Amino acid sequence: SATAAAQATHGTSAQHSAPSDKSLIENALSAAPPAVAAIATVMGHDGRVLRKGSSDWVCMPDMPNVPNDTPMCLDAPWRAFIDAWMNKRAPSVTQLGFGYMLQEDMPVSNTDPFATAPTATNQWIQRGAPHVMVLLPDARLMEQLPTDPTNGGPFVMWKGTPYAHVMVPAVARAK
């Protein structure tokens, strides 16, 4: 899936034994608040549905070849956004979208959506804190928000690109 590819894009190859479906499900669900996790579908990185949910939320487990613990749980707008990003197409954000990463984030640039390593100017975040990601259908609503990921509050990631979105720091969900 595009979401699995998104997680894989920022990792390095490593050899790991395959985790059980049970551990994949537990890890995937740790990305979201309990109420969302209870009703979410869990999809493996191979596209297999590991657990059918009763809502539109889809959670995916961490990928062992990506640094940090990066499970994510995404609504439909976020899944479409990730697909556009992975395919380098401009996303079409027509409604609010929410994504949860309540463990950590993969290493990522705060300014360049396609960076795969730190540079002197791309505000590289090696170990992102737990957060909620918010898509806004009107990018103008982000104009007054800061872009500093260390300010302790919401900030805009990838500002000035079609992939700009709001990151809201959160407390890690207990496993």
PDB file of C-alpha atoms in Angstrom:
ATOM      1  CA  SER A   1       0.000   0.000   0.000  1.00  0.00           C
ATOM      2  CA  ALA A   2       1.035   3.620  -0.311  1.00  0.00           C
ATOM      3  CA  THR A   3       1.075   3.957   3.465  1.00  0.00           C
ATOM      4  CA  ALA A   4       3.464   1.032   3.780  1.00  0.00           C
ATOM      5  CA  ALA A   5       5.622   2.594   1.095  1.00  0.00           C
ATOM      6  CA  ALA A   6       5.576   5.872   3.008  1.00  0.00           C
ATOM      7  CA  GLN A   7       6.918   4.146   6.061  1.00  0.00           C
ATOM      8  CA  ALA A   8       9.493   2.244   4.001  1.00  0.00           C
ATOM      9  CA  THR A   9      10.752   5.350   2.184  1.00  0.00           C
ATOM     10  CA  HIS A  10      12.550   6.658   5.237  1.00  0.00           C
ATOM     11  CA  GLY A  11      14.164   3.425   6.407  1.00  0.00           C
ATOM     12  CA  THR A  12      17.147   1.309   5.740  1.00  0.00           C
ATOM     13  CA  SER A  13      17.252  -2.351   4.952  1.00  0.00           C
ATOM     14  CA  ALA A  14      17.592  -4.679   7.917  1.00  0.00           C
ATOM     15  CA  GLN A  15      17.061  -8.352   8.600  1.00  0.00           C
ATOM     16  CA  HIS A  16      14.387  -9.207  11.176  1.00  0.00           C
ATOM     17  CA  SER A  17      12.316 -12.279  11.889  1.00  0.00           C
ATOM     18  CA  ALA A  18       8.698 -11.813  10.900  1.00  0.00           C
ATOM     19  CA  PRO A  19       6.512 -10.782  13.839  1.00  0.00           C
ATOM     20  CA  SER A  20       3.279 -12.636  14.493  1.00  0.00           C
ATOM     21  CA  ASP A  21      -0.029 -11.223  13.259  1.00  0.00           C
ATOM     22  CA  LYS A  22      -1.001 -10.733  16.913  1.00  0.00           C
ATOM     23  CA  SER A  23       2.056  -8.576  17.618  1.00  0.00           C
ATOM     24  CA  LEU A  24       1.542  -6.638  14.362  1.00  0.00           C
ATOM     25  CA  ILE A  25      -2.067  -5.908  15.351  1.00  0.00           C
ATOM     26  CA  GLU A  26      -1.073  -4.819  18.865  1.00  0.00           C
ATOM     27  CA  ASN A  27       1.633  -2.533  17.506  1.00  0.00           C
ATOM     28  CA  ALA A  28      -0.642  -1.030  14.826  1.00  0.00           C
ATOM     29  CA  LEU A  29      -3.377  -0.279  17.342  1.00  0.00           C
ATOM     30  CA  SER A  30      -0.896   1.473  19.659  1.00  0.00           C
ATOM     31  CA  ALA A  31      -0.828   4.308  17.090  1.00  0.00           C
ATOM     32  CA  ALA A  32      -4.359   5.477  17.923  1.00  0.00           C
ATOM     33  CA  PRO A  33      -6.482   6.375  20.958  1.00  0.00           C
ATOM     34  CA  PRO A  34      -8.317   3.354  22.415  1.00  0.00           C
ATOM     35  CA  ALA A  35     -11.724   4.375  21.007  1.00  0.00           C
ATOM     36  CA  VAL A  36     -10.322   4.576  17.459  1.00  0.00           C
ATOM     37  CA  ALA A  37      -8.204   1.443  17.873  1.00  0.00           C
ATOM     38  CA  ALA A  38     -11.270  -0.535  18.997  1.00  0.00           C
ATOM     39  CA  ILE A  39     -13.027  -0.023  15.650  1.00  0.00           C
ATOM     40  CA  ALA A  40     -10.103   0.277  13.214  1.00  0.00           C
ATOM     41  CA  THR A  41      -9.117  -2.168  10.501  1.00  0.00           C
ATOM     42  CA  VAL A  42      -5.514  -3.320  10.759  1.00  0.00           C
ATOM     43  CA  MET A  43      -3.618  -3.814   7.532  1.00  0.00           C
ATOM     44  CA  GLY A  44      -0.192  -5.373   7.174  1.00  0.00           C
ATOM     45  CA  HIS A  45       2.444  -3.881   4.926  1.00  0.00           C
ATOM     46  CA  ASP A  46       1.813  -6.676   2.451  1.00  0.00           C
ATOM     47  CA  GLY A  47      -1.779  -5.453   2.034  1.00  0.00           C
ATOM     48  CA  ARG A  48      -3.306  -8.249   4.106  1.00  0.00           C
ATOM     49  CA  VAL A  49      -6.152  -7.319   6.391  1.00  0.00           C
ATOM     50  CA  LEU A  50      -4.995  -8.568   9.778  1.00  0.00           C
ATOM     51  CA  ARG A  51      -8.183  -7.496  11.530  1.00  0.00           C
ATOM     52  CA  LYS A  52     -11.396  -6.168  10.025  1.00  0.00           C
ATOM     53  CA  GLY A  53     -12.749  -3.104  11.791  1.00  0.00           C
ATOM     54  CA  SER A  54     -16.157  -1.468  11.849  1.00  0.00           C
ATOM     55  CA  SER A  55     -15.033   2.022  10.811  1.00  0.00           C
ATOM     56  CA  ASP A  56     -13.073   3.752   8.080  1.00  0.00           C
ATOM     57  CA  TRP A  57      -9.901   3.963  10.216  1.00  0.00           C
ATOM     58  CA  VAL A  58      -6.969   1.855   9.014  1.00  0.00           C
ATOM     59  CA  CYS A  59      -4.009   1.218  11.298  1.00  0.00           C
ATOM     60  CA  MET A  60      -0.672  -0.154  10.147  1.00  0.00           C
ATOM     61  CA  PRO A  61       2.152  -1.509  12.305  1.00  0.00           C
ATOM     62  CA  ASP A  62       5.693  -0.258  12.557  1.00  0.00           C
ATOM     63  CA  MET A  63       8.047  -1.416   9.850  1.00  0.00           C
ATOM     64  CA  PRO A  64      11.167  -3.048  11.268  1.00  0.00           C
ATOM     65  CA  ASN A  65      13.390  -1.500   8.565  1.00  0.00           C
ATOM     66  CA  VAL A  66      12.364   2.064   9.522  1.00  0.00           C
ATOM     67  CA  PRO A  67      14.068   3.688  12.520  1.00  0.00           C
ATOM     68  CA  ASN A  68      11.865   4.403  15.537  1.00  0.00           C
ATOM     69  CA  ASP A  69       8.484   2.863  16.398  1.00  0.00           C
ATOM     70  CA  THR A  70       6.212   4.234  13.670  1.00  0.00           C
ATOM     71  CA  PRO A  71       2.768   2.623  13.615  1.00  0.00           C
ATOM     72  CA  MET A  72       0.076   4.876  12.189  1.00  0.00           C
ATOM     73  CA  CYS A  73      -3.699   5.005  12.049  1.00  0.00           C
ATOM     74  CA  LEU A  74      -5.253   7.004   9.205  1.00  0.00           C
ATOM     75  CA  ASP A  75      -8.682   8.102   8.066  1.00  0.00           C
ATOM     76  CA  ALA A  76      -9.640   8.122   4.365  1.00  0.00           C
ATOM     77  CA  PRO A  77      -8.414  11.665   3.623  1.00  0.00           C
ATOM     78  CA  TRP A  78      -5.023  10.817   5.117  1.00  0.00           C
ATOM     79  CA  ARG A  79      -4.748   7.589   3.138  1.00  0.00           C
ATOM     80  CA  ALA A  80      -5.452   9.539  -0.075  1.00  0.00           C
ATOM     81  CA  PHE A  81      -2.929  12.195   0.971  1.00  0.00           C
ATOM     82  CA  ILE A  82      -0.203   9.585   1.615  1.00  0.00           C
ATOM     83  CA  ASP A  83      -0.955   7.981  -1.752  1.00  0.00           C
ATOM     84  CA  ALA A  84      -0.569  11.356  -3.509  1.00  0.00           C
ATOM     85  CA  TRP A  85       2.667  12.059  -1.616  1.00  0.00           C
ATOM     86  CA  MET A  86       4.147   8.676  -2.425  1.00  0.00           C
ATOM     87  CA  ASN A  87       3.289   9.097  -6.089  1.00  0.00           C
ATOM     88  CA  LYS A  88       4.463  12.733  -6.137  1.00  0.00           C
ATOM     89  CA  ARG A  89       1.025  13.997  -7.131  1.00  0.00           C
ATOM     90  CA  ALA A  90      -0.571  17.072  -5.621  1.00  0.00           C
ATOM     91  CA  PRO A  91      -3.076  15.914  -3.007  1.00  0.00           C
ATOM     92  CA  SER A  92      -6.692  16.977  -3.201  1.00  0.00           C
ATOM     93  CA  VAL A  93      -7.748  17.798   0.353  1.00  0.00           C
ATOM     94  CA  THR A  94     -11.496  18.449   0.351  1.00  0.00           C
ATOM     95  CA  GLN A  95     -12.278  17.649   3.977  1.00  0.00           C
ATOM     96  CA  LEU A  96     -10.619  17.516   7.358  1.00  0.00           C
ATOM     97  CA  GLY A  97      -8.325  14.548   7.745  1.00  0.00           C
ATOM     98  CA  PHE A  98      -6.775  12.997  10.840  1.00  0.00           C
ATOM     99  CA  GLY A  99      -3.904  10.615  11.337  1.00  0.00           C
ATOM    100  CA  TYR A 100      -2.509   9.259  14.573  1.00  0.00           C
ATOM    101  CA  MET A 101       1.087   8.342  15.306  1.00  0.00           C
ATOM    102  CA  LEU A 102       0.952   7.997  19.084  1.00  0.00           C
ATOM    103  CA  GLN A 103       4.295   6.218  19.401  1.00  0.00           C
ATOM    104  CA  GLU A 104       6.966   7.999  17.371  1.00  0.00           C
ATOM    105  CA  ASP A 105       7.614   9.277  13.870  1.00  0.00           C
ATOM    106  CA  MET A 106      10.060   8.098  11.267  1.00  0.00           C
ATOM    107  CA  PRO A 107      13.092  10.285  10.586  1.00  0.00           C
ATOM    108  CA  VAL A 108      11.801  13.080   8.372  1.00  0.00           C
ATOM    109  CA  SER A 109      12.476  16.609   7.144  1.00  0.00           C
ATOM    110  CA  ASN A 110      10.126  19.271   8.437  1.00  0.00           C
ATOM    111  CA  THR A 111      10.554  21.315   5.236  1.00  0.00           C
ATOM    112  CA  ASP A 112      11.098  18.890   2.339  1.00  0.00           C
ATOM    113  CA  PRO A 113       8.497  16.144   1.813  1.00  0.00           C
ATOM    114  CA  PHE A 114      10.908  14.074  -0.269  1.00  0.00           C
ATOM    115  CA  ALA A 115      14.120  14.366   1.741  1.00  0.00           C
ATOM    116  CA  THR A 116      15.599  11.060   2.850  1.00  0.00           C
ATOM    117  CA  ALA A 117      18.506  12.405   4.899  1.00  0.00           C
ATOM    118  CA  PRO A 118      19.408  15.497   6.907  1.00  0.00           C
ATOM    119  CA  THR A 119      20.855  18.606   5.279  1.00  0.00           C
ATOM    120  CA  ALA A 120      21.910  21.929   6.745  1.00  0.00           C
ATOM    121  CA  THR A 121      18.543  23.481   5.836  1.00  0.00           C
ATOM    122  CA  ASN A 122      15.815  20.820   5.950  1.00  0.00           C
ATOM    123  CA  GLN A 123      15.050  20.795   9.699  1.00  0.00           C
ATOM    124  CA  TRP A 124      15.649  17.050   9.996  1.00  0.00           C
ATOM    125  CA  ILE A 125      13.730  15.370  12.817  1.00  0.00           C
ATOM    126  CA  GLN A 126      15.535  12.137  13.673  1.00  0.00           C
ATOM    127  CA  ARG A 127      13.085  10.887  16.284  1.00  0.00           C
ATOM    128  CA  GLY A 128       9.686  12.520  16.044  1.00  0.00           C
ATOM    129  CA  ALA A 129       7.493  12.653  19.117  1.00  0.00           C
ATOM    130  CA  PRO A 130       3.994  11.134  19.266  1.00  0.00           C
ATOM    131  CA  HIS A 131       1.532  13.313  17.392  1.00  0.00           C
ATOM    132  CA  VAL A 132      -1.767  13.775  15.617  1.00  0.00           C
ATOM    133  CA  MET A 133      -1.627  14.871  11.969  1.00  0.00           C
ATOM    134  CA  VAL A 134      -4.345  17.171  10.634  1.00  0.00           C
ATOM    135  CA  LEU A 135      -5.216  17.934   7.019  1.00  0.00           C
ATOM    136  CA  LEU A 136      -7.096  21.164   6.357  1.00  0.00           C
ATOM    137  CA  PRO A 137      -9.065  21.726   3.138  1.00  0.00           C
ATOM    138  CA  ASP A 138      -8.122  25.424   3.256  1.00  0.00           C
ATOM    139  CA  ALA A 139      -4.329  25.816   3.422  1.00  0.00           C
ATOM    140  CA  ARG A 140      -4.777  29.474   4.400  1.00  0.00           C
ATOM    141  CA  LEU A 141      -5.800  28.261   7.869  1.00  0.00           C
ATOM    142  CA  MET A 142      -2.174  27.173   8.418  1.00  0.00           C
ATOM    143  CA  GLU A 143      -0.625  30.556   7.560  1.00  0.00           C
ATOM    144  CA  GLN A 144      -0.500  31.803  11.159  1.00  0.00           C
ATOM    145  CA  LEU A 145       0.836  28.577  12.659  1.00  0.00           C
ATOM    146  CA  PRO A 146       4.538  28.197  13.441  1.00  0.00           C
ATOM    147  CA  THR A 147       6.789  25.764  11.596  1.00  0.00           C
ATOM    148  CA  ASP A 148       9.088  25.038  14.546  1.00  0.00           C
ATOM    149  CA  PRO A 149       8.726  21.375  15.555  1.00  0.00           C
ATOM    150  CA  THR A 150      10.344  22.116  18.932  1.00  0.00           C
ATOM    151  CA  ASN A 151       7.922  24.846  20.034  1.00  0.00           C
ATOM    152  CA  GLY A 152       5.881  22.437  22.174  1.00  0.00           C
ATOM    153  CA  GLY A 153       2.616  23.047  20.325  1.00  0.00           C
ATOM    154  CA  PRO A 154       1.058  22.558  16.898  1.00  0.00           C
ATOM    155  CA  PHE A 155       3.222  23.357  13.899  1.00  0.00           C
ATOM    156  CA  VAL A 156       3.031  23.133  10.129  1.00  0.00           C
ATOM    157  CA  MET A 157       5.105  20.448   8.457  1.00  0.00           C
ATOM    158  CA  TRP A 158       6.116  20.903   4.814  1.00  0.00           C
ATOM    159  CA  LYS A 159       4.801  24.485   4.717  1.00  0.00           C
ATOM    160  CA  GLY A 160       4.800  26.035   1.261  1.00  0.00           C
ATOM    161  CA  THR A 161       4.341  22.684  -0.451  1.00  0.00           C
ATOM    162  CA  PRO A 162       1.139  20.918  -1.570  1.00  0.00           C
ATOM    163  CA  TYR A 163       1.819  18.478   1.289  1.00  0.00           C
ATOM    164  CA  ALA A 164       1.583  21.003   4.144  1.00  0.00           C
ATOM    165  CA  HIS A 165      -0.297  19.734   7.183  1.00  0.00           C
ATOM    166  CA  VAL A 166      -0.579  20.414  10.905  1.00  0.00           C
ATOM    167  CA  MET A 167       1.302  18.332  13.436  1.00  0.00           C
ATOM    168  CA  VAL A 168      -0.091  18.340  16.978  1.00  0.00           C
ATOM    169  CA  PRO A 169       2.226  16.918  19.657  1.00  0.00           C
ATOM    170  CA  ALA A 170       0.587  14.270  21.843  1.00  0.00           C
ATOM    171  CA  VAL A 171       1.409  12.008  24.746  1.00  0.00           C
ATOM    172  CA  ALA A 172       2.569   8.523  23.780  1.00  0.00           C
ATOM    173  CA  ARG A 173      -0.069   5.858  24.138  1.00  0.00           C
ATOM    174  CA  ALA A 174       0.885   3.112  26.555  1.00  0.00           C
ATOM    175  CA  LYS A 175       1.405  -0.262  24.943  1.00  0.00           C
TER     176      LYS A 175
END
